[in-house]
XYZ file of C-alpha atoms in Angstrom:
609
model
C -21.358 -27.597 -221.416
C -20.154 -31.215 -221.615
C -22.060 -33.691 -219.513
C -20.242 -35.540 -216.757
C -19.297 -39.141 -217.414
C -19.020 -40.493 -213.870
C -21.621 -40.145 -211.121
C -21.082 -39.356 -207.450
C -20.322 -42.485 -205.436
C -19.201 -44.436 -208.498
C -16.090 -46.570 -208.028
C -13.629 -46.031 -210.884
C -9.891 -46.197 -211.581
C -8.046 -42.878 -211.092
C -4.520 -42.058 -212.223
C -2.144 -40.890 -209.490
C -0.746 -37.442 -210.460
C 2.736 -37.558 -211.943
C 2.720 -41.294 -212.642
C 1.090 -43.947 -214.827
C -0.407 -45.802 -211.885
C -4.164 -46.246 -211.712
C -5.858 -46.959 -208.387
C -9.383 -47.708 -207.310
C -11.091 -44.467 -206.240
C -14.581 -43.264 -205.454
C -16.064 -40.148 -207.044
C -17.215 -37.727 -204.322
C -18.130 -34.588 -206.290
C -17.808 -32.790 -209.612
C -16.928 -29.148 -210.327
C -19.037 -27.907 -213.232
C -16.855 -24.822 -213.716
C -13.410 -26.413 -213.733
C -14.724 -29.770 -215.051
C -12.795 -31.673 -212.380
C -13.794 -34.737 -210.373
C -12.974 -34.900 -206.678
C -12.071 -38.521 -205.958
C -11.140 -40.321 -202.752
C -8.471 -43.022 -202.624
C -8.659 -45.954 -200.240
C -6.112 -44.367 -197.902
C -8.336 -41.305 -197.482
C -6.410 -38.998 -199.854
C -8.672 -36.691 -201.876
C -7.529 -35.227 -205.198
C -9.094 -33.351 -208.103
C -8.690 -35.235 -211.399
C -9.575 -34.462 -214.976
C -11.979 -36.780 -216.772
C -9.110 -37.985 -218.992
C -7.324 -39.277 -215.891
C -10.287 -41.461 -214.863
C -11.269 -44.778 -216.419
C -14.040 -47.192 -215.703
C -13.111 -50.467 -214.070
C -14.329 -52.431 -217.073
C -11.676 -50.831 -219.298
C -8.965 -52.508 -217.239
C -9.984 -56.046 -218.230
C -7.503 -57.911 -220.456
C -8.058 -57.431 -224.169
C -6.787 -59.643 -226.960
C -4.391 -58.031 -229.374
C -5.722 -57.505 -232.880
C -2.340 -57.622 -234.589
C -1.327 -60.388 -236.956
C 2.187 -61.632 -236.388
C 4.558 -61.869 -239.276
C 5.859 -65.192 -240.511
C 8.582 -66.979 -238.576
C 10.911 -66.941 -241.555
C 10.737 -63.168 -241.845
C 11.173 -62.868 -238.074
C 14.334 -64.940 -238.151
C 15.813 -62.906 -241.013
C 15.601 -59.630 -239.111
C 19.071 -58.151 -238.447
C 17.989 -55.833 -235.645
C 17.536 -58.543 -233.020
C 18.255 -57.435 -229.455
C 21.527 -58.665 -227.937
C 20.140 -59.028 -224.427
C 19.214 -62.429 -223.069
C 15.995 -62.932 -221.146
C 15.163 -66.099 -219.171
C 12.513 -67.043 -221.689
C 14.771 -66.712 -224.719
C 16.484 -69.873 -226.014
C 20.261 -70.097 -226.240
C 22.118 -69.248 -229.433
C 22.143 -71.857 -232.122
C 18.796 -73.233 -231.049
C 16.036 -72.682 -233.612
C 12.508 -72.038 -232.536
C 9.535 -73.415 -234.357
C 6.843 -71.162 -235.799
C 4.461 -72.088 -232.985
C 7.108 -71.255 -230.363
C 7.732 -67.875 -231.981
C 4.045 -66.984 -231.959
C 3.683 -68.169 -228.367
C 6.693 -66.139 -227.282
C 5.389 -62.994 -228.971
C 1.913 -63.433 -227.476
C 3.425 -64.007 -224.027
C 5.478 -60.819 -224.303
C 2.430 -58.763 -225.333
C 0.437 -60.301 -222.498
C 3.218 -59.509 -220.024
C 3.329 -55.858 -221.103
C -0.433 -55.582 -220.977
C -0.680 -57.227 -217.561
C 2.129 -55.055 -216.207
C 0.367 -51.878 -217.270
C -2.989 -52.958 -215.909
C -2.442 -55.137 -212.843
C -1.286 -52.410 -210.460
C -1.052 -52.462 -206.662
C -3.865 -50.921 -204.700
C -3.222 -48.072 -202.302
C -4.977 -49.965 -199.556
C -2.045 -52.371 -199.353
C 0.401 -49.786 -197.971
C 0.709 -46.160 -198.877
C 4.422 -46.115 -198.156
C 5.479 -49.463 -199.611
C 3.964 -51.135 -202.661
C 1.940 -47.972 -203.221
C 5.128 -46.258 -204.327
C 6.651 -49.269 -206.015
C 9.269 -49.497 -203.254
C 10.488 -52.412 -201.112
C 8.623 -53.274 -197.968
C 10.419 -51.263 -195.307
C 9.072 -48.698 -192.897
C 12.127 -46.456 -193.166
C 14.672 -45.831 -195.872
C 18.013 -44.158 -196.054
C 18.501 -45.137 -199.697
C 17.021 -42.802 -202.271
C 17.077 -45.236 -205.215
C 13.672 -46.425 -206.367
C 12.480 -48.111 -209.550
C 9.481 -46.541 -211.210
C 7.122 -48.692 -213.221
C 7.085 -46.423 -216.233
C 10.895 -46.596 -216.436
C 10.602 -50.392 -216.568
C 8.048 -50.347 -219.351
C 9.581 -47.727 -221.594
C 12.758 -49.655 -222.592
C 10.737 -52.788 -223.396
C 8.378 -50.868 -225.620
C 11.247 -49.036 -227.355
C 13.076 -52.329 -228.067
C 9.888 -53.860 -229.429
C 9.336 -50.745 -231.531
C 12.813 -51.005 -233.080
C 12.480 -54.739 -233.731
C 9.200 -54.289 -235.533
C 10.386 -51.216 -237.451
C 13.290 -52.987 -239.157
C 11.763 -56.424 -239.686
C 10.949 -57.482 -243.253
C 7.190 -57.275 -243.353
C 4.621 -55.771 -245.622
C 3.433 -52.213 -245.029
C -0.013 -53.567 -244.217
C 1.447 -55.495 -241.291
C 3.468 -52.451 -240.226
C 0.332 -50.312 -240.189
C -1.488 -52.788 -237.968
C 1.517 -52.989 -235.690
C 1.638 -49.195 -235.459
C -2.007 -49.128 -234.384
C -1.333 -51.670 -231.633
C 1.737 -49.718 -230.477
C -0.296 -46.534 -230.290
C -3.020 -48.370 -228.382
C -0.519 -49.660 -225.828
C 1.092 -46.251 -225.587
C -2.118 -44.757 -224.268
C -1.689 -46.825 -221.118
C 1.990 -46.039 -220.628
C 2.771 -42.527 -221.912
C 2.966 -39.859 -219.254
C 0.978 -36.785 -220.149
C 1.597 -33.477 -218.406
C -0.938 -32.937 -215.656
C -2.682 -29.601 -215.484
C -4.298 -29.181 -212.115
C -6.783 -26.374 -211.980
C -7.532 -25.080 -208.479
C -11.048 -25.876 -207.392
C -13.164 -23.722 -205.137
C -11.858 -23.398 -201.590
C -14.171 -25.414 -199.373
C -12.490 -25.234 -195.969
C -12.313 -21.622 -194.736
C -9.718 -20.607 -192.162
C -9.436 -17.741 -189.654
C -13.124 -17.922 -188.786
C -14.382 -17.815 -192.373
C -15.995 -14.695 -193.788
C -16.870 -13.170 -190.415
C -13.457 -13.876 -188.909
C -11.497 -12.434 -191.811
C -13.742 -9.370 -191.954
C -13.034 -8.657 -188.287
C -9.300 -9.226 -188.695
C -9.087 -6.566 -191.400
C -9.946 -4.035 -188.673
C -8.460 -5.866 -185.683
C -4.905 -6.115 -187.012
C -4.380 -2.341 -187.606
C -6.082 -1.566 -184.287
C -3.695 -3.958 -182.501
C -0.647 -2.237 -183.988
C -1.889 1.215 -182.944
C -2.725 -0.053 -179.447
C 0.732 -1.577 -178.905
C 2.563 1.522 -180.116
C 0.358 3.780 -177.988
C 1.059 1.615 -174.934
C 4.818 1.892 -175.438
C 4.559 5.693 -175.481
C 3.027 5.755 -171.988
C 5.013 6.099 -168.782
C 3.070 3.183 -167.301
C 2.479 0.650 -170.119
C 0.395 -1.746 -168.030
C -2.584 -3.574 -169.494
C -5.028 -1.851 -167.128
C -3.793 1.603 -168.143
C -5.597 1.930 -171.467
C -4.032 4.671 -173.621
C -6.157 7.627 -174.775
C -7.255 7.660 -178.385
C -4.925 9.832 -180.482
C -6.342 12.658 -182.579
C -6.915 11.667 -186.186
C -4.882 14.559 -187.559
C -1.893 13.398 -185.508
C -1.892 10.010 -187.250
C -1.308 11.261 -190.759
C 1.342 13.355 -192.433
C 1.932 13.523 -196.154
C 5.708 13.794 -195.786
C 5.847 10.568 -193.773
C 3.760 8.735 -196.363
C 6.063 10.027 -199.102
C 9.136 8.727 -197.242
C 7.508 5.299 -196.894
C 6.676 5.151 -200.620
C 10.246 6.231 -201.416
C 11.544 3.417 -199.188
C 9.328 0.882 -200.986
C 10.525 2.071 -204.406
C 14.174 2.014 -203.304
C 13.868 -1.643 -202.323
C 12.094 -2.363 -205.626
C 15.058 -0.870 -207.509
C 17.465 -3.044 -205.541
C 15.289 -6.076 -206.323
C 15.465 -5.385 -210.071
C 19.258 -5.054 -210.169
C 20.803 -7.845 -212.311
C 22.925 -9.190 -209.460
C 22.586 -12.526 -207.738
C 21.677 -15.904 -209.173
C 18.323 -16.815 -210.703
C 16.642 -19.980 -209.424
C 13.413 -21.817 -210.170
C 10.649 -22.224 -207.631
C 8.599 -25.334 -206.963
C 6.343 -26.588 -209.802
C 2.978 -24.847 -210.022
C -0.315 -26.656 -210.573
C 0.158 -26.387 -214.346
C 3.711 -27.750 -214.162
C 5.475 -24.419 -214.765
C 8.300 -23.178 -212.579
C 8.657 -19.462 -211.937
C 12.082 -17.869 -211.826
C 13.291 -15.782 -208.884
C 16.372 -13.615 -208.523
C 18.171 -14.240 -205.235
C 19.704 -10.888 -204.299
C 18.141 -10.034 -200.922
C 21.496 -10.013 -199.146
C 22.900 -7.632 -201.774
C 19.881 -5.381 -201.235
C 20.655 -5.376 -197.513
C 24.287 -4.357 -198.168
C 23.182 -1.548 -200.495
C 20.619 -0.371 -197.930
C 23.307 -0.305 -195.255
C 25.451 1.822 -197.570
C 22.576 4.271 -198.129
C 21.898 4.543 -194.382
C 25.621 5.081 -193.776
C 25.668 7.942 -196.274
C 22.645 9.547 -194.578
C 24.320 9.329 -191.182
C 27.537 10.741 -192.619
C 25.634 13.814 -193.782
C 24.058 14.031 -190.300
C 20.561 12.981 -191.270
C 18.481 12.635 -188.096
C 17.510 8.961 -188.226
C 15.632 9.228 -184.940
C 12.998 11.020 -187.029
C 11.560 7.507 -187.299
C 11.064 7.397 -183.531
C 9.447 10.835 -183.380
C 6.924 9.905 -186.130
C 6.715 6.178 -185.483
C 2.921 6.098 -185.212
C 2.538 8.057 -188.449
C 4.889 5.687 -190.258
C 2.782 2.733 -189.065
C -0.422 4.392 -190.322
C 1.231 5.197 -193.667
C 2.369 1.600 -194.049
C -1.138 0.350 -193.210
C -2.711 2.680 -195.789
C -0.196 1.566 -198.411
C -0.813 -2.130 -197.683
C -4.584 -1.593 -197.948
C -4.207 0.121 -201.342
C -1.892 -2.670 -202.490
C -4.396 -5.314 -201.341
C -7.203 -3.653 -203.317
C -5.015 -3.591 -206.418
C -4.084 -7.240 -205.941
C -7.694 -8.356 -205.653
C -8.868 -6.319 -208.669
C -6.129 -7.699 -210.891
C -6.792 -11.249 -209.650
C -10.303 -11.109 -211.135
C -8.711 -11.276 -214.594
C -6.107 -13.899 -213.696
C -6.361 -17.355 -215.341
C -7.980 -20.040 -213.226
C -4.790 -22.050 -212.836
C -2.973 -19.018 -211.342
C -5.378 -18.619 -208.423
C -4.381 -19.583 -204.896
C -5.806 -22.918 -203.693
C -6.640 -21.388 -200.311
C -8.090 -18.085 -201.558
C -10.571 -19.184 -204.205
C -13.737 -19.468 -202.124
C -15.898 -17.097 -204.170
C -16.490 -14.868 -201.121
C -15.138 -11.363 -201.630
C -14.011 -10.612 -198.062
C -12.386 -13.994 -197.523
C -10.495 -14.016 -200.833
C -9.492 -10.368 -200.324
C -7.960 -11.231 -196.944
C -6.321 -14.566 -197.825
C -5.256 -13.566 -201.332
C -6.988 -14.584 -204.553
C -3.972 -14.849 -206.879
C -1.052 -17.084 -205.957
C 1.864 -15.329 -207.666
C 0.883 -11.842 -208.887
C 3.581 -10.482 -211.165
C 4.203 -7.327 -213.173
C 6.422 -8.718 -215.881
C 9.170 -10.533 -213.995
C 8.574 -8.520 -210.797
C 7.006 -10.912 -208.289
C 5.048 -8.768 -205.831
C 4.574 -11.402 -203.131
C 8.148 -12.631 -203.175
C 9.440 -9.035 -203.095
C 7.326 -8.046 -200.090
C 8.128 -11.246 -198.219
C 11.722 -10.275 -197.370
C 12.564 -6.801 -198.647
C 10.676 -3.679 -197.450
C 9.475 -5.030 -194.098
C 12.343 -7.270 -193.023
C 15.127 -4.840 -193.960
C 12.972 -2.010 -192.624
C 12.842 -3.822 -189.274
C 16.646 -3.493 -188.936
C 16.576 0.185 -189.909
C 13.863 0.872 -187.296
C 15.908 -0.897 -184.608
C 18.906 1.263 -185.497
C 16.733 4.390 -185.291
C 15.557 3.324 -181.815
C 19.160 2.802 -180.706
C 20.109 6.313 -181.835
C 16.958 7.777 -180.253
C 17.838 6.130 -176.910
C 21.316 7.637 -176.986
C 19.969 11.123 -177.788
C 17.065 11.140 -175.310
C 19.073 9.750 -172.377
C 22.342 11.502 -173.288
C 24.294 8.263 -173.631
C 27.678 7.991 -175.293
C 27.028 4.298 -176.034
C 23.758 2.354 -176.260
C 22.511 0.392 -173.254
C 23.420 -3.286 -172.982
C 19.737 -4.247 -173.352
C 19.430 -2.256 -176.592
C 22.644 -3.778 -177.953
C 21.375 -7.313 -177.277
C 17.993 -6.687 -178.912
C 19.597 -5.087 -181.997
C 22.231 -7.821 -182.305
C 19.837 -10.757 -181.922
C 17.331 -9.415 -184.433
C 20.048 -8.323 -186.871
C 21.364 -11.896 -186.875
C 17.853 -13.198 -187.595
C 17.317 -10.840 -190.549
C 20.757 -11.432 -192.063
C 20.212 -15.186 -191.770
C 16.876 -14.908 -193.594
C 18.405 -12.859 -196.415
C 21.483 -15.084 -196.690
C 19.233 -18.158 -196.987
C 16.703 -16.361 -199.168
C 16.249 -19.322 -201.500
C 14.728 -21.373 -198.680
C 11.648 -19.111 -198.596
C 10.565 -20.543 -201.963
C 9.449 -23.764 -200.237
C 7.428 -22.090 -197.465
C 3.640 -22.114 -197.269
C 3.507 -18.357 -197.883
C 4.972 -18.826 -201.362
C 3.614 -22.227 -202.389
C 0.085 -22.154 -200.944
C -1.136 -18.770 -199.699
C -2.259 -16.112 -202.124
C -1.094 -12.515 -201.900
C -3.852 -10.518 -200.243
C -4.390 -8.297 -197.226
C -3.069 -10.918 -194.780
C 0.421 -11.105 -196.283
C 0.548 -7.488 -197.506
C -0.276 -6.101 -194.059
C 1.908 -8.686 -192.355
C 4.964 -7.997 -194.517
C 4.732 -4.196 -194.632
C 3.207 -3.310 -191.236
C 3.215 -6.169 -188.735
C 6.819 -7.292 -189.218
C 8.613 -3.919 -189.074
C 6.393 -2.205 -186.475
C 5.479 -5.092 -184.123
C 8.700 -7.115 -184.305
C 10.638 -3.971 -183.329
C 8.449 -3.524 -180.237
C 11.261 -4.421 -177.799
C 13.580 -1.720 -179.163
C 10.737 0.834 -179.185
C 9.888 -0.095 -175.589
C 13.487 0.311 -174.371
C 13.670 3.911 -175.628
C 10.994 5.051 -173.186
C 11.602 2.413 -170.506
C 15.351 1.813 -170.145
C 16.288 -1.437 -168.428
C 19.651 -2.191 -166.847
C 20.964 -5.761 -166.901
C 24.233 -7.210 -165.635
C 26.845 -8.892 -167.779
C 26.198 -12.401 -166.405
C 22.497 -12.044 -167.230
C 23.397 -10.721 -170.670
C 25.688 -13.711 -171.197
C 22.927 -16.153 -170.180
C 20.450 -14.483 -172.559
C 23.038 -14.630 -175.344
C 23.530 -18.375 -174.790
C 19.751 -18.881 -174.907
C 19.514 -17.011 -178.205
C 22.403 -19.003 -179.665
C 20.725 -22.286 -178.695
C 17.484 -21.201 -180.357
C 19.321 -20.015 -183.462
C 21.286 -23.262 -183.719
C 18.094 -25.353 -183.585
C 16.346 -23.033 -186.035
C 19.151 -22.901 -188.602
C 20.317 -26.531 -188.437
C 16.728 -27.839 -188.692
C 15.929 -25.631 -191.682
C 19.231 -26.473 -193.389
C 18.631 -30.176 -192.857
C 15.176 -29.933 -194.426
C 16.254 -27.732 -197.353
C 19.285 -29.890 -198.195
C 17.161 -33.028 -198.129
C 14.565 -31.454 -200.416
C 17.208 -30.203 -202.830
C 19.249 -33.414 -203.052
C 18.089 -36.461 -201.051
C 21.003 -38.481 -202.497
C 23.629 -36.213 -200.926
C 26.225 -38.452 -199.188
C 26.241 -36.008 -196.258
C 22.627 -36.995 -195.583
C 23.229 -40.759 -195.784
C 22.648 -41.119 -192.047
C 19.136 -39.693 -192.267
C 16.182 -42.073 -192.424
C 12.830 -41.218 -193.927
C 9.396 -42.592 -194.705
C 8.678 -42.604 -198.469
C 5.380 -41.151 -199.672
C 3.202 -41.532 -202.738
C 4.262 -38.073 -203.958
C 7.870 -39.187 -204.337
C 9.055 -37.126 -201.374
C 10.280 -38.451 -198.050
C 9.364 -37.585 -194.455
C 12.453 -37.384 -192.240
C 12.254 -39.433 -189.045
C 15.804 -38.863 -187.799
C 17.824 -35.778 -187.027
C 15.948 -32.713 -185.816
C 12.790 -33.788 -187.665
C 12.741 -37.043 -185.712
C 12.922 -35.089 -182.450
C 9.773 -33.003 -182.981
C 7.664 -32.413 -186.086
C 8.519 -28.710 -186.288
C 11.967 -28.137 -184.767
C 12.351 -24.846 -186.658
C 9.325 -23.492 -184.766
C 10.919 -24.564 -181.480
C 14.073 -22.614 -182.318
C 11.983 -19.604 -183.355
C 10.172 -19.518 -180.005
C 13.406 -19.808 -178.003
C 14.882 -16.876 -179.927
C 11.712 -14.819 -179.420
C 12.040 -15.301 -175.661
C 15.683 -14.208 -175.775
C 14.666 -11.013 -177.598
C 12.223 -10.073 -174.838
C 14.282 -10.922 -171.751
C 16.580 -7.827 -172.040
C 13.459 -5.680 -171.417
C 13.124 -7.001 -167.851
C 9.973 -8.089 -166.068
C 8.338 -4.793 -165.124
C 5.667 -5.077 -167.815
C 4.255 -7.795 -170.017
C 4.171 -5.558 -173.111
C 7.671 -6.521 -174.393
C 6.600 -10.166 -174.165
C 3.693 -9.638 -176.525
C 5.915 -10.863 -179.359
C 6.597 -14.179 -177.598
C 2.930 -14.730 -176.771
C 1.815 -13.795 -180.262
C 4.541 -15.903 -181.863
C 3.558 -19.017 -179.928
C -0.074 -18.537 -181.001
C 1.018 -17.926 -184.604
C 3.220 -21.008 -184.789
C 0.674 -23.254 -183.070
C -1.937 -22.121 -185.605
C 0.498 -22.560 -188.487
C 1.437 -26.002 -187.164
C -2.254 -26.964 -187.244
C -2.458 -25.737 -190.861
C 0.648 -27.750 -191.720
C -0.790 -30.869 -190.093
C -4.027 -30.599 -192.064
C -2.223 -29.899 -195.333
C 0.286 -32.736 -194.896
C -2.410 -35.240 -193.950
C -4.257 -34.503 -197.183
C -1.057 -34.582 -199.226
C 0.710 -37.649 -197.806
C -2.195 -39.770 -196.520
C -1.128 -42.919 -194.656
C 2.538 -41.943 -194.790
C 1.804 -38.886 -192.651
C -0.081 -40.997 -190.118
C 2.920 -43.289 -189.818
C 5.180 -40.262 -189.446
C 3.017 -38.899 -186.625
C 3.209 -42.248 -184.854
C 6.998 -42.221 -185.150
C 7.349 -38.518 -184.176
C 4.490 -37.838 -181.718
C 5.688 -34.458 -180.392
C 4.577 -31.418 -182.388
C 6.673 -28.368 -181.424
C 7.781 -28.869 -177.842
C 9.375 -32.105 -176.596
C 7.019 -34.258 -174.532
C 4.053 -32.079 -175.541
C 1.649 -33.880 -177.870
């Protein structure tokens, strides 16, 4: 095992990832397994760097070049002289002496060397000189000059001049050595970040995640049992169902068939193929965007079943058994995912699920992007079986309401709930590409948390309002229905326009349509929007989500709090996710995020800090 070169607490020069800039950092720890140093920049940002990306401060002192310049006569006879005029170059027709030529060459070498070594410190300003950008708090111009782009043309011109000058091969060899030596300071090498051990545990750590593995399925069963009761009040605790009534092999087979049907639709060669965000090793995975086509094909299949008089309300009659089957399937899938992750390469592990604790990594997800060939399991489960299944369940509840209550048309409350949630699902599938930038895809591994959430929680808890209305019909007037519809439209408009604004800015910041947006530049090369929806609150998409969730529950009336569980849960979920986002962004953007928080103080709700 190689010995470490730098000690804890030692002040060294660390290269900023993705650039050629070196900054003064302090070594905080060293990972013996991954052979990575954890260093802390002056602005508080902590990163894991390889030993090759760290240099001692003494190596950044100016060194004299060891090359011997060629004679002035041979210099002047070179026919590959650059046509550009620099301020230090004499005008045409004016001859330079041999001493002037040597001085000019030495000055140019010194300038290149000083440019590559004398770099700004991050303590000056993380959003100004730190990024090589002009001193301005906000920018609506996306043009920036990178230091390495300045250096590269100069070195290439010098390389060509020296290659075609009339000198001896001995001089050329020495020059080549000097060029290679300078290149070590300027060339950009691909950075391979290997995830280190997860140090900060979420969801209560090992004990909290262990309890949630049992608490989440119990919560689903409790909510569904409450909806089945005539009086679904919190004080009226439902009786425990018999174990044999919770399981039926036919129901489990139907669920597996549904999962496989969506997998077939996912594998169809329709829809465009896009690349995701760069991984820690620099690779970009490819994803086929065909979720909306899968939804259309599913609708066709359901239509055929209804045409042949298939009783879709079978879902309502065996709803509890379907939930148990989905939970059992998600548990088996989670076990498979964890077992296969033990053989996954280190760079493919999730940064948040690599703690070394079995229960925690099993819950959070140990592997970031588990794939079987080109079939991405996490991406598939994120939008397909659960989200499309949510719409099918709502339709089954609508048909069950009509059959049980002998209605020729569904109730107005059921129509509103189905319409609002159908719009939400169709929007997610139509904008499927946007999910590639979410935390679920880029940060969280695929374990029990996401498997259970995608396959059980989304279809069986998000459809709680429709399930509730079957057994507890609620009558609302048209004016109330109109007011609820307006509320849902307002929430949807905030949600969609905020997400579109963010996604368009990430995809192409130079888009002329976004010229009116201002942003704070960061050291990562990205910008933090401070105008538009993202200058109103830090998470406007969450605000729109919560408004829509309220609109979904209002058609159920105010007799019981059970239909409002989704709103209460969703607020807790988004507040927790907002806290995760805050922590992640503070580590990633450093001082730029602090300046953003000062400019946009409200988190989710206006005037609520």
